[in-house]
C-alpha positions as a printed Julia matrix, in Angstrom:
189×3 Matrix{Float64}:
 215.6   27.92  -138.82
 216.46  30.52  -136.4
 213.78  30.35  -134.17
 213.9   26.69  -133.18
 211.23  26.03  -136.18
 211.16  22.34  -137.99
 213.06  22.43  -140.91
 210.8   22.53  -144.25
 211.08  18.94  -145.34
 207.35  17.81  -145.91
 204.67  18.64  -147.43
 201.96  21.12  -145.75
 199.21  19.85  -144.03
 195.6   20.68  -144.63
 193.82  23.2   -141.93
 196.39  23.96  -140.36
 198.46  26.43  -142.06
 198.31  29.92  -142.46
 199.07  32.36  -145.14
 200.14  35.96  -144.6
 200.38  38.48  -147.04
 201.05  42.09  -147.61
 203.17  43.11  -145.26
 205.88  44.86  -145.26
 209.13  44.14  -146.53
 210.89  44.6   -143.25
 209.0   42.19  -141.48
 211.52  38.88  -140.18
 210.31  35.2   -139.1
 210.59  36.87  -135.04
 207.91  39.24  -136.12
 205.65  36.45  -137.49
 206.72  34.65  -134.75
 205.78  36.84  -131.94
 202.27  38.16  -133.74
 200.67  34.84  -134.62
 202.85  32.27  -131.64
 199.94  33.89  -129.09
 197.55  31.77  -131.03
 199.1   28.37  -130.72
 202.09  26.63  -131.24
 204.08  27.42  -134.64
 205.71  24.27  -136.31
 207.14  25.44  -139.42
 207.25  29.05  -140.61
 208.17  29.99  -144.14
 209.2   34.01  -145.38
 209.22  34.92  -148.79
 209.8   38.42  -148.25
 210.03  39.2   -152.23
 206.67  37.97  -152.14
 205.54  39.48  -149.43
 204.52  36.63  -148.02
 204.54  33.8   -145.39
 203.45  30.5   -144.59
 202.73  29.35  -140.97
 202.15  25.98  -139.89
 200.78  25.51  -136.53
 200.46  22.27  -134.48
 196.42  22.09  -134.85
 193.56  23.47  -136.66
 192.73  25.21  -133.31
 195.51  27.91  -133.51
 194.4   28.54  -137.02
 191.26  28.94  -136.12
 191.82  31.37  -133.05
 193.92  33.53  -135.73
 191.13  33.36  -138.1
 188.62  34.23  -135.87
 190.44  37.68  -134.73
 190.31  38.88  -138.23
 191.86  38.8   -141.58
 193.65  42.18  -140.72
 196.72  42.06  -138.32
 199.31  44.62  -137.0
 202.9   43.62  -137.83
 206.41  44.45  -137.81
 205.09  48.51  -138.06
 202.39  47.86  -141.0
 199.28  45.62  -141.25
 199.46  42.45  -143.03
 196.21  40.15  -144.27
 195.66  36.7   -143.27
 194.27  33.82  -144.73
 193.96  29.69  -144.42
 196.88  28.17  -147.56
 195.18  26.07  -149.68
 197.38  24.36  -152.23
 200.83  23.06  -152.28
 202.6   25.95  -150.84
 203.18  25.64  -147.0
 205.52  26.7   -144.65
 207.44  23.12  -145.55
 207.68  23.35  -149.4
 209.62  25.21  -151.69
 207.98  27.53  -153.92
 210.21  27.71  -156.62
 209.26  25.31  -159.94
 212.34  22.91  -159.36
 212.2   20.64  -162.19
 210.15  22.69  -164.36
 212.83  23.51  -166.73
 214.95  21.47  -168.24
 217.77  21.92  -170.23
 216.59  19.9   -173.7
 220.79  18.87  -174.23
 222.14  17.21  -170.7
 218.4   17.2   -168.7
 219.97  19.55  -165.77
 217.2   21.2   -163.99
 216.61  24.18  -162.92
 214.17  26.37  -160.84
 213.58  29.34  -163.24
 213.74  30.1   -166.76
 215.92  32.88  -166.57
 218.77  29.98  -165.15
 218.15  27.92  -168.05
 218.75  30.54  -170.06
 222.27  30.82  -168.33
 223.34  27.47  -168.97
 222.69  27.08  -172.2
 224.29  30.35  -173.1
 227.37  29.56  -171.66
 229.74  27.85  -174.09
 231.33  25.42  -171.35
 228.3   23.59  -170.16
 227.61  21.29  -173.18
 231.65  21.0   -173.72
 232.41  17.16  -174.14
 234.25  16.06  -170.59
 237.35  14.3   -171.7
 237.41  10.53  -170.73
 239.93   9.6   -167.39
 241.92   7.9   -170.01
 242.37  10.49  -172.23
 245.42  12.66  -172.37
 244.93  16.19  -171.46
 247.87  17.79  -170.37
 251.18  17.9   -168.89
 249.28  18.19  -165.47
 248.07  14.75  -165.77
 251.78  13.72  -164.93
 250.8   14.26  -161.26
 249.04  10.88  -161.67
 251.9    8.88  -162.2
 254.66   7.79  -159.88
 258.33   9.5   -161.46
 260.92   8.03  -158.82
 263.53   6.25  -160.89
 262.8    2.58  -160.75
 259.25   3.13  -161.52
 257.73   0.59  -163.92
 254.92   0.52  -166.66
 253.95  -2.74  -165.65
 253.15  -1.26  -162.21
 251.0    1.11  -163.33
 247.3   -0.11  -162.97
 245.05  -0.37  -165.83
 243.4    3.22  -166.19
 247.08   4.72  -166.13
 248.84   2.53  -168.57
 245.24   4.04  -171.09
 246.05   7.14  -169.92
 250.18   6.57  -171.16
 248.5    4.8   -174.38
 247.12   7.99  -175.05
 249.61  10.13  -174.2
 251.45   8.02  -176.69
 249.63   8.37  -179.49
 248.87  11.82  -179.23
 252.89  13.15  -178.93
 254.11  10.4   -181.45
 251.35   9.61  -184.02
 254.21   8.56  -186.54
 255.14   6.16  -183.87
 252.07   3.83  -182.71
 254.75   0.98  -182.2
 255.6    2.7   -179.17
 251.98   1.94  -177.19
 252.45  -1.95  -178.65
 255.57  -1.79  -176.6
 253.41  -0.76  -173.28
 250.41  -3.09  -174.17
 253.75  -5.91  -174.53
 255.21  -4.92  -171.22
 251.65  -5.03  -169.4
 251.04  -8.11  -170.59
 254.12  -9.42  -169.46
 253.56  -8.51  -165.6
């Protein structure tokens, strides 16, 4: 974070974290900072201005108290805000959105709103069937295979002489002879 904060990576500890709320949307993590780090040291802080709303953590119930104790009502950032202990699983070290919470019924992708979910399963390409590496796509696969004269198919290793197979039978399907030929030379080397 940006003021020297730990990084939100656990979940919130009991009596010890604060919740502020209704302030205004102008209000940064140095504002929070500087109006509640007089009452003890802050360990995590978490903004959700959207929300209107922040978590603090401090280092012991005793900061939390001494905020508590001043009021519920506190001057910040040019507006008033409203003050509270967090109960629950919110905290200034989790992440308030519902990751996991909705999942896509087709390839079990997760996401962390509806409205995302939505998004992927409109979108035509997301469900498309991802061609196996042995399967023939293009011309641009050539880029895979080593051209210099003198280059043999019994050099190739196993996933390339597939991907020739393929190749193969897709450009000559009159001709399946023709991949016999590169399953005879590979079996040769």
């Amino acid at each position: 974070m940006s003021a020297g904060y730990a990084e939100p990576d656990a979940a919130p500890r009991p009596g010890v974290t604060l919740l502020v709320r209704s302030f205004d949307r102008s209000a940064q993590e140095e504002d929070l900072a500087d109006t509640f780090g007089r009452f003890g040291s802050i360990v995590a802080l978490k903004l959700v201005s959207k929300r209107r709303l922040a978590f603090i953590e401090f280092s012991d119930a005793a900061a939390l108290q001494k905020v508590l104790d001043e009021g519920p009502n506190f001057q910040l950032a040019g507006g008033s805000c409203v003050v509270g202990p967090a109960t629950g699983p919110a905290g200034a070290r989790s992440d308030l959105r519902q990751a996991g919470h909705h999942v896509c019924d087709v390839c079990g992708r997760e996401f962390t709103s509806r409205a995302k979910l939505r998004a992927h399963t409109s979108d035509p390409a997301a469900h498309k069937r991802k061609p196996a590496p042995t399967e023939w796509q293009s011309m641009d696969n050539l880029d895979e295979f080593d051209l210099r004269p003198g280059a043999m198919v019994a050099d190739l290793p196993q996933l390339l002489r597939d991907l020739l197979r393929s190749y193969l039978r897709q450009a000559m399907p009159e001709s399946p002879e023709l991949a016999a030929i590169v399953d005879d030379i590979a079996g040769r080397s």
